[in-house]
XYZ file of C-alpha atoms in Angstrom:
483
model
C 27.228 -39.024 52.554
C 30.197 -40.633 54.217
C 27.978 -42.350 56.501
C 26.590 -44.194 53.242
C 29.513 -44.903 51.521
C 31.037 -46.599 54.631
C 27.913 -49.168 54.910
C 28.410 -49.589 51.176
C 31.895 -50.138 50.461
C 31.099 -53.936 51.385
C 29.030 -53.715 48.445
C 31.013 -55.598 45.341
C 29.149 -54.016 42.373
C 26.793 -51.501 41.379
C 24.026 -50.861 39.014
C 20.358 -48.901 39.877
C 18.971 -46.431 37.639
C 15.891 -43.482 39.290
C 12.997 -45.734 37.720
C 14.475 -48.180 35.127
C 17.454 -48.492 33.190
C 17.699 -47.052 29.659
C 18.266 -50.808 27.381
C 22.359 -51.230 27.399
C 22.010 -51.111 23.247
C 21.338 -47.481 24.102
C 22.552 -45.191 26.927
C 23.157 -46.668 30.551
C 22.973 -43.129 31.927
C 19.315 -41.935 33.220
C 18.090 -38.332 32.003
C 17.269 -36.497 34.768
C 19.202 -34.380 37.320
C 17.202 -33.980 40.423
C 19.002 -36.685 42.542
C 15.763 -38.321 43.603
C 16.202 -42.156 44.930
C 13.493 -44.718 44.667
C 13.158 -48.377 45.427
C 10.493 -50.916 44.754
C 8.187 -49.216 46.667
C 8.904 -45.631 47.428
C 10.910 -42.363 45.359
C 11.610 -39.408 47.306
C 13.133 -36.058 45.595
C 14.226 -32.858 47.552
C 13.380 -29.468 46.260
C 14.859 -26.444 46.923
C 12.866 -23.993 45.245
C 10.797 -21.744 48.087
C 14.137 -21.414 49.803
C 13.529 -23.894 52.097
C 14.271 -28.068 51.664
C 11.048 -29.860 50.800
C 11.537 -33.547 50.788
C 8.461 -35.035 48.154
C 7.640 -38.759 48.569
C 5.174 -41.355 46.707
C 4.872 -44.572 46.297
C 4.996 -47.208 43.460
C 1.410 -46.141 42.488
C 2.396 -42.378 41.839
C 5.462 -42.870 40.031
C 5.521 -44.295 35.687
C 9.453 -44.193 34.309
C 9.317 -45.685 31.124
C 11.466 -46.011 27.935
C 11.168 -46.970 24.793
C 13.795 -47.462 21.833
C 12.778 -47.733 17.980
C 14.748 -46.947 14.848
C 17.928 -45.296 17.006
C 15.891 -43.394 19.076
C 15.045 -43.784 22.683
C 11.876 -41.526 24.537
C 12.171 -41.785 28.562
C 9.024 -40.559 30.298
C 8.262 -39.577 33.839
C 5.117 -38.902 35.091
C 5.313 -38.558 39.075
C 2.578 -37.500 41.714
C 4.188 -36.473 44.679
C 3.648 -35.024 48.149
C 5.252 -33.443 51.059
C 5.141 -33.887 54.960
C 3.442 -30.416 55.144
C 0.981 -31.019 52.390
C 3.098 -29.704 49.499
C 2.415 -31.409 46.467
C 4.465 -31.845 42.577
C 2.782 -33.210 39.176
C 5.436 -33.796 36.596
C 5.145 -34.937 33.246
C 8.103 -35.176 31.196
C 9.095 -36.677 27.827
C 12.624 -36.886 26.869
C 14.048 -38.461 23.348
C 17.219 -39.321 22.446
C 19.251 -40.120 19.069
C 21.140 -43.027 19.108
C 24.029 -43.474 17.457
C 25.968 -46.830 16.829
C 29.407 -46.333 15.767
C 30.172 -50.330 15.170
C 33.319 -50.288 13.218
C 35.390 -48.430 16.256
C 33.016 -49.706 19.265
C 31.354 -47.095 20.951
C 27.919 -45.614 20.549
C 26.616 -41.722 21.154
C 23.557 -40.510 22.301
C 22.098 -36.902 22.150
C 18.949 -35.762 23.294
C 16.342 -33.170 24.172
C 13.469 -32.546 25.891
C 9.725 -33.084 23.920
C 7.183 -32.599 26.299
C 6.877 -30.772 29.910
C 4.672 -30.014 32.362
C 5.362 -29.256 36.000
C 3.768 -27.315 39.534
C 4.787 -27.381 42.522
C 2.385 -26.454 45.066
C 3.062 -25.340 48.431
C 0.770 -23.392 51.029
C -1.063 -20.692 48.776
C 1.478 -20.359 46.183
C 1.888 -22.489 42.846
C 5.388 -22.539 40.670
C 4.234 -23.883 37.480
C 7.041 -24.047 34.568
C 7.094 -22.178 31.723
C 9.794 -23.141 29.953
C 12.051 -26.024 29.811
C 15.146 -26.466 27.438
C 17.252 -29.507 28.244
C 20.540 -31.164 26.006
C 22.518 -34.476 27.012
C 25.040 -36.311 25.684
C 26.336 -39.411 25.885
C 29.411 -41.610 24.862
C 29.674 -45.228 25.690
C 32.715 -47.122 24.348
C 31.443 -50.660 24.163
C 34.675 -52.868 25.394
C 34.601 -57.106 25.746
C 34.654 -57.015 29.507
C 32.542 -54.080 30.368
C 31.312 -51.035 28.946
C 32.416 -47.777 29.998
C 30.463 -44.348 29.344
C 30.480 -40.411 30.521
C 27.965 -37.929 29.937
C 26.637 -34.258 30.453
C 23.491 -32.781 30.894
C 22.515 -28.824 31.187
C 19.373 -27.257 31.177
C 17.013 -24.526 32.218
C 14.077 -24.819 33.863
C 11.913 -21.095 34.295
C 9.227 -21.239 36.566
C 6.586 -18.864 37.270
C 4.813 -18.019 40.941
C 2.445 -15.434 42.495
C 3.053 -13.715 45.719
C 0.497 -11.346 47.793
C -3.264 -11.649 46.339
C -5.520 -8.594 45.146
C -3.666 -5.168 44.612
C -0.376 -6.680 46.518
C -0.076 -9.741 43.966
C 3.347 -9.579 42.541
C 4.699 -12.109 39.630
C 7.547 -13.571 39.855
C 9.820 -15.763 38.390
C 12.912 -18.318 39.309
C 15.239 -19.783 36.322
C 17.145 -22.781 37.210
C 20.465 -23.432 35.628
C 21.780 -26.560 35.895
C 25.208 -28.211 35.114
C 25.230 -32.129 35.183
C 28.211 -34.509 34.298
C 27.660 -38.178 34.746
C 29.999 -41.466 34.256
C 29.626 -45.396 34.671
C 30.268 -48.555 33.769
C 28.294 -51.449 33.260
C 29.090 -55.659 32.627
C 27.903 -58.675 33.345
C 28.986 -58.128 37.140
C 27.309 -55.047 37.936
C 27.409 -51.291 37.055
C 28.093 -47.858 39.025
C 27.048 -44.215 37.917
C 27.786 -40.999 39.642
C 26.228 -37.985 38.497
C 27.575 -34.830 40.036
C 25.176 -31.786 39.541
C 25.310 -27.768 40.039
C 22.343 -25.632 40.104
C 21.928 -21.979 40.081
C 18.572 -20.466 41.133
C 17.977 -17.023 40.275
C 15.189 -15.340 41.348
C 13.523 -11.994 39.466
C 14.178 -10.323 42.545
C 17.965 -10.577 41.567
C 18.429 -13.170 45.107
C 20.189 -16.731 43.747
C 20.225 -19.993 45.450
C 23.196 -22.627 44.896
C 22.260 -26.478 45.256
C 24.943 -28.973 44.456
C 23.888 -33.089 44.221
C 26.049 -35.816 44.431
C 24.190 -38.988 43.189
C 25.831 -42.552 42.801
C 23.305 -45.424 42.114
C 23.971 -49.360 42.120
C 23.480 -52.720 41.732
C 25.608 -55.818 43.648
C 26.198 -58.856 42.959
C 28.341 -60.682 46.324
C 29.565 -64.170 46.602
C 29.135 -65.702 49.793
C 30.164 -69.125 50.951
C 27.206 -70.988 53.093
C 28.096 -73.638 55.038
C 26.003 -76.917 54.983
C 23.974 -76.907 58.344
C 23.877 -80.869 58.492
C 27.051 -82.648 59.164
C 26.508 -85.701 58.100
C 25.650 -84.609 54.600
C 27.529 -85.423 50.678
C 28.943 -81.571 51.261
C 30.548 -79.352 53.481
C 29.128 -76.134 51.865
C 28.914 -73.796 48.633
C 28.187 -70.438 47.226
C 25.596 -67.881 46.624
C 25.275 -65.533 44.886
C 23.358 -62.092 46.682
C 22.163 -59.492 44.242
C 21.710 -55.951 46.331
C 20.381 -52.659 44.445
C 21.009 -49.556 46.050
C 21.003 -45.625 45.627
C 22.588 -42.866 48.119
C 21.900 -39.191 47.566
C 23.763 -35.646 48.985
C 22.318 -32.873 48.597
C 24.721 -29.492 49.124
C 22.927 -26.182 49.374
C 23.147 -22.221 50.011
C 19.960 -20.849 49.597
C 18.547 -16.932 49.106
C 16.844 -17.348 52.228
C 20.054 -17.950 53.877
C 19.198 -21.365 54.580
C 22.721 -23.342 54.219
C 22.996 -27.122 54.694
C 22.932 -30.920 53.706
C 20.111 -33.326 53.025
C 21.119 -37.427 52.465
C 18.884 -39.715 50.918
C 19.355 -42.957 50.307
C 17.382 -46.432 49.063
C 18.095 -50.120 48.999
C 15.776 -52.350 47.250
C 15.004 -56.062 48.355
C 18.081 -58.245 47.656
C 17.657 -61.769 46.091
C 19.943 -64.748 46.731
C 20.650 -67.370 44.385
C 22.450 -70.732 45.197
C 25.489 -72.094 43.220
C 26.130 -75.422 41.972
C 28.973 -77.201 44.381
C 32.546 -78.200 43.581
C 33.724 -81.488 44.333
C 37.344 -82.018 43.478
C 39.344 -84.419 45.318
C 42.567 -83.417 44.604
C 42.057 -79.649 45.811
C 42.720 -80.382 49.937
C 44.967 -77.825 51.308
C 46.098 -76.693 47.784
C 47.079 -72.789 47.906
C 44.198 -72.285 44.753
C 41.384 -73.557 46.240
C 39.292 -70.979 46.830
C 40.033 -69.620 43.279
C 39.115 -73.041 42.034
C 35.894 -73.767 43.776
C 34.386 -70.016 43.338
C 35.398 -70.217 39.269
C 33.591 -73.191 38.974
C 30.887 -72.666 41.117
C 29.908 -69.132 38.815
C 29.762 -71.569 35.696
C 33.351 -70.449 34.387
C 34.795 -73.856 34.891
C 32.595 -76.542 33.440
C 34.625 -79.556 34.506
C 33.175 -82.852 34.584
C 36.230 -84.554 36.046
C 36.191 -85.454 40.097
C 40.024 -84.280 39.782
C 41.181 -80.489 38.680
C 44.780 -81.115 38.118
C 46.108 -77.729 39.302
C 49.345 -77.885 38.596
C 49.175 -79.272 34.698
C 49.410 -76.374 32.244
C 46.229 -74.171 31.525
C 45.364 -74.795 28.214
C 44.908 -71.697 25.491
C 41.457 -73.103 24.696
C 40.424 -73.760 28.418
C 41.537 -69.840 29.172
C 39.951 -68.315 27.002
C 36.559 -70.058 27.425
C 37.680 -68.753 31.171
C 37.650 -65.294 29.938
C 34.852 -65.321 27.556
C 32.962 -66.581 30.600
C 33.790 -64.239 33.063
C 33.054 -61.475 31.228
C 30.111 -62.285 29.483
C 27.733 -65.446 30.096
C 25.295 -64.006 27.196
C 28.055 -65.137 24.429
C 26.141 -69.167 24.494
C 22.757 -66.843 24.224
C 24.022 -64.856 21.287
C 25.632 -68.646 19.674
C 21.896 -69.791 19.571
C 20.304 -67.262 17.796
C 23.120 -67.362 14.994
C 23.798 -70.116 12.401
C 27.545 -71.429 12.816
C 30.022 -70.749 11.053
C 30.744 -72.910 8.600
C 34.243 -72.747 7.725
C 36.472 -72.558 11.443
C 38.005 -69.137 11.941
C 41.169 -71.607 12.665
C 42.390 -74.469 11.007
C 43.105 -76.435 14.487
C 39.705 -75.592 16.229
C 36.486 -76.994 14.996
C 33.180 -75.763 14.363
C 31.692 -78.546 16.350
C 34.004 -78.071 19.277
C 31.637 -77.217 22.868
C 33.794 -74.189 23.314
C 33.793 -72.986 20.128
C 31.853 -70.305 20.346
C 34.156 -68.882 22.943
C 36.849 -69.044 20.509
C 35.505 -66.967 17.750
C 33.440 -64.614 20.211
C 36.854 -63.378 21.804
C 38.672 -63.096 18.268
C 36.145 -60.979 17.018
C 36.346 -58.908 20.039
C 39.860 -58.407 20.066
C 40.556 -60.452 23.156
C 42.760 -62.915 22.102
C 44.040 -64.047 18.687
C 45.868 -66.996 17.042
C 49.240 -67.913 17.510
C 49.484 -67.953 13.492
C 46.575 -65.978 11.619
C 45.373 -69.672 10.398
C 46.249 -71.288 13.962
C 44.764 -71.008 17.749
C 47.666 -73.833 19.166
C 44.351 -74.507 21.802
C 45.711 -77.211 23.755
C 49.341 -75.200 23.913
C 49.892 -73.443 27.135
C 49.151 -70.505 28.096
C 51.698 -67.970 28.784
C 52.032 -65.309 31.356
C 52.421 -62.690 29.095
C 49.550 -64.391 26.619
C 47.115 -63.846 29.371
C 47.934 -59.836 30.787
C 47.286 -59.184 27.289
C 43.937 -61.161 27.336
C 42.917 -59.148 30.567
C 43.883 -55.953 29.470
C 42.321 -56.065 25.728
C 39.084 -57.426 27.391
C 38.847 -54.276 29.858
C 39.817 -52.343 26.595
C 42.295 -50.154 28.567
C 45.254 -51.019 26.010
C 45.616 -46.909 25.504
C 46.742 -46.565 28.864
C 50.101 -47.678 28.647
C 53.277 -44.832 28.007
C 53.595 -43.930 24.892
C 55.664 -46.982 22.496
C 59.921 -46.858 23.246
C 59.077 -46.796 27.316
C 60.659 -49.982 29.546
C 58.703 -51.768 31.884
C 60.330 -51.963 35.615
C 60.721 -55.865 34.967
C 64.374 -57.363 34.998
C 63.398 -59.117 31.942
C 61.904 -56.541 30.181
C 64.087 -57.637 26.972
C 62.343 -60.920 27.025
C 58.896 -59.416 26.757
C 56.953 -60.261 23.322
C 56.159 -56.633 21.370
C 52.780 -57.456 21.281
C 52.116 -57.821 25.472
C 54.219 -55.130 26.615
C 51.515 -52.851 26.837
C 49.323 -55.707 28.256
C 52.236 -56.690 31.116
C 52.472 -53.103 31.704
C 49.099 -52.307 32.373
C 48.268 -55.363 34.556
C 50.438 -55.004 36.468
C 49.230 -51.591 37.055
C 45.802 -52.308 37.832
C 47.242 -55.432 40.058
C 45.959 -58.304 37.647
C 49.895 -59.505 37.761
C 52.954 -59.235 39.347
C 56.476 -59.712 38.945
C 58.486 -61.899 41.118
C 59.339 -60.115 44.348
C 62.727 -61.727 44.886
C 64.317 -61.447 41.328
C 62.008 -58.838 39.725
C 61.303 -60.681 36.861
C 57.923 -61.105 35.083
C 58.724 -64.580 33.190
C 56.533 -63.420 30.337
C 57.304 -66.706 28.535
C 56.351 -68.869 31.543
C 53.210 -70.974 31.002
C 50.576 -70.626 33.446
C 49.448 -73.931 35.680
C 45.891 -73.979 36.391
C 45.843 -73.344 39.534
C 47.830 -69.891 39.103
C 45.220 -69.120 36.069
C 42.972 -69.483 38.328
C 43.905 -67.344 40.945
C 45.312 -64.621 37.858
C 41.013 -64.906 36.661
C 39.875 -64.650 40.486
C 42.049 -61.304 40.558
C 40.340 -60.058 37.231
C 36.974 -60.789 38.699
C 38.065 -59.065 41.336
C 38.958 -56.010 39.557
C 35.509 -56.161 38.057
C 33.783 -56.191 41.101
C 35.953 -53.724 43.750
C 38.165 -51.604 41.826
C 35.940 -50.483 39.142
C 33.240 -49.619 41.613
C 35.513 -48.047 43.821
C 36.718 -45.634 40.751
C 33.302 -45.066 39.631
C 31.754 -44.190 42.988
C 33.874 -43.651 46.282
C 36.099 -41.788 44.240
C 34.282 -39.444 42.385
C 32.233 -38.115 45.539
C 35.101 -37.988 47.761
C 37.295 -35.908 45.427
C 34.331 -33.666 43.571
């Protein structure tokens, strides 16, 4: 397992699901608990059953996922035909159906479901486990936040199956129940998406001998920014970026069997990445300035849409030109959503108007609770914004505002007294998470300070940062290294 997670910790984000993903409007979490891993083109699964590891394998052809949501339900099928190196073979044909529940007024959504339909054998050599029985319950919470949704989930279940050993007068039945314990969490944005499901199974046999198998499963999907230099010299650019989208899934399988088999089997499975060039900056007044990087990558991903030659990275960033930054970063579908929808008639501000490009932006991250007016009638967009304007922004967007001390606490800022009520929580928290600092020499935060754009820009390059590394690093390095 280590091996794994040291190739993949140059991965930036994560997202695969064992067949397909359950729709986002639903559950991101997948059903099942065997730890299997599958690509494009091949799923393998190892079963523990006979008392030995069996690793099963097929191909695209012998393994249907599906899922389907109607009316606040969802129904996830599997129907695999699989084999084994020694000629072992496993039908399985599973329905599994889900109510959805959308809890809109507080942001989060539930889901609860059960098993329908089963049927399952496993055959190896001359004897055939076929299931009996199968009871199954999951549940799952996903609290739907403006920058990325965040969800956690169990699963337990029982599986009985049923086997002969010995033929003619010597045939004996027998039986093997399969408790299993399954917690699961994730996250999911525009970026990319971990989950880690961490699984314990008890096998006991009728002839009292039990098996333990634990399975550590993290699956993902990466999106990494690369910067590709121009090959000819002579030509109108130097270079610019691209975008590589990797999908991968890595596997550990912990057991102690009743044969007194004891051991570790890793699987893993990357599917075939896909690159996708970005358009290429071309500001004049960027040479040798300390933001550049920040500058070029923001507008390369579409979160700057400047049609100037010039940046001006030292002029104030304006409130209106942030938050379109924000709304942006953490969610390119907000245009998608705008064109489906009538506008607004009447502006949700006084000073910002319906017609405005960005508007959209504007009222997307009000109703969201990312930002809000200076006044309740006005935004102030072309005002600056503030240092401690835009930790709050951050930290309402990643919906972590609960995570600062309880209220009467001081912050370890110098000029804690100057902090604004409403961002103290905000300031607190981002600088927590490493979103923004003080100033090293005098300690101060400068809440009040407006923000030029080339320090927004390297402040929105840290959040995307975040996004990318540190929530994938939570979500996956450190729940299989500590569980």
């Amino acid at each position: 397992m280590r091996k794994h997670l040291s190739k993949l910790m140059l991965v930036v984000l994560a997202f695969v699901v064992i067949g397909v993903t359950i729709p986002v409007s639903a559950s991101a979490a997948t059903l099942e608990t065997t730890g299997a891993v599958k690509n494009e083109y091949t799923y393998e699964e190892a079963v523990f059953i006979t008392g030995t590891p069996i690793i099963f394998k097929g191909t695209s052809k012998d393994i249907k996922i599906s899922q389907k949501e109607s009316k606040g339900k969802v129904t996830e099928t599997h129907s695999l035909k699989l084999t084994a190196s020694n000629g072992a073979t496993l039908t399985r044909n599973i329905a599994y159906e889900s109510d959805v529940v959308d809890h809109a007024s507080i942001g989060q959504k539930t889901s609860n479901g059960v098993v329908k339909k089963y049927t399952e054998k496993i055959v190896v050599g001359k004897i055939t486990y076929t299931l009996v029985d199968y009871q199954f319950s999951q549940g799952t919470v996903t609290d739907n936040r403006a920058a990325s949704d965040y969800y956690s989930g169990n699963v337990i279940s029982r599986k009985t199956y049923a086997y002969q050993t010995g033929t003619g007068k010597n045939a004996v039945k027998n039986t093997v129940t399969i408790d299993t314990d399954s917690r699961h969490a994730g996250y999911e944005n525009f970026w990319g998406a971990t989950e880690t499901q961490i699984t314990e199974s008890v096998y006991n046999y009728s002839d009292g001998k039990t098996s333990h198998v634990k399975n550590r499963l993290s699956t993902s999907k990466s999106r990494v920014l690369n910067y590709e230099e121009n090959l000819g010299s002579l030509g109108s650019f130097d270079g610019g970026y691209a975008v590589v989208s990797n999908k991968d899934v890595i596997s550990e399988y912990t057991y102690d069997l009743a044969s007194g088999q004891k051991g570790t089997v890793d699987l893993d499975k990357e599917y075939m990445p896909t690159i996708e060039r970005l358009i290429i900056p071309k500001f004049r007044d960027l040479t040798n300035h300390y933001a550049k990087g920040a500058i070029e990558k923001l507008y390369s991903l579409g979160i700057y849409s400047d049609a100037s030659n010039f940046f001006s990275p030292n002029t104030p960033m304006k409130r209106i030109d942030f938050t379109t930054a924000i709304g942006k970063a953490v969610d390119l579908r907000v245009m998608e959503e705008k064109k489906s929808k009538k506008t607004t008639a009447t502006s949700i501000f006084k000073d910002v108007k319906t017609s405005s490009k960005d508007y959209a932006y504007i009222e997307s991250a009000v109703k969201k609770g990312i930002i809000k007016g200076v006044t309740p009638e006005y935004f102030k967009p072309d005002n600056p914004i503030t240092r401690a304007q835009a930790a709050t922004i951050f930290v309402r967007a990643l919906g972590l505002e609960n995570k600062a001390p309880d209220p009467g606490y001081v912050t370890k800022f110098t000029d804690d007294a100057q902090i604004p009520s409403y961002a103290k929580d905000g300031i607190y928290i981002a600088n927590e998470l490493g979103l923004m600092t003080g100033d090293p020499v005098t300690g101060r935060f400068n809440p009040n300070q407006p923000l030029t754009r080339a320090q927004a820009s390297l402040v929105l390059e840290r959040f995307l940062n975040y996004l990318e590394n540190d929530l994938k690093q939570n979500y996956r390095d450190d729940i299989l290294f500590f569980n």
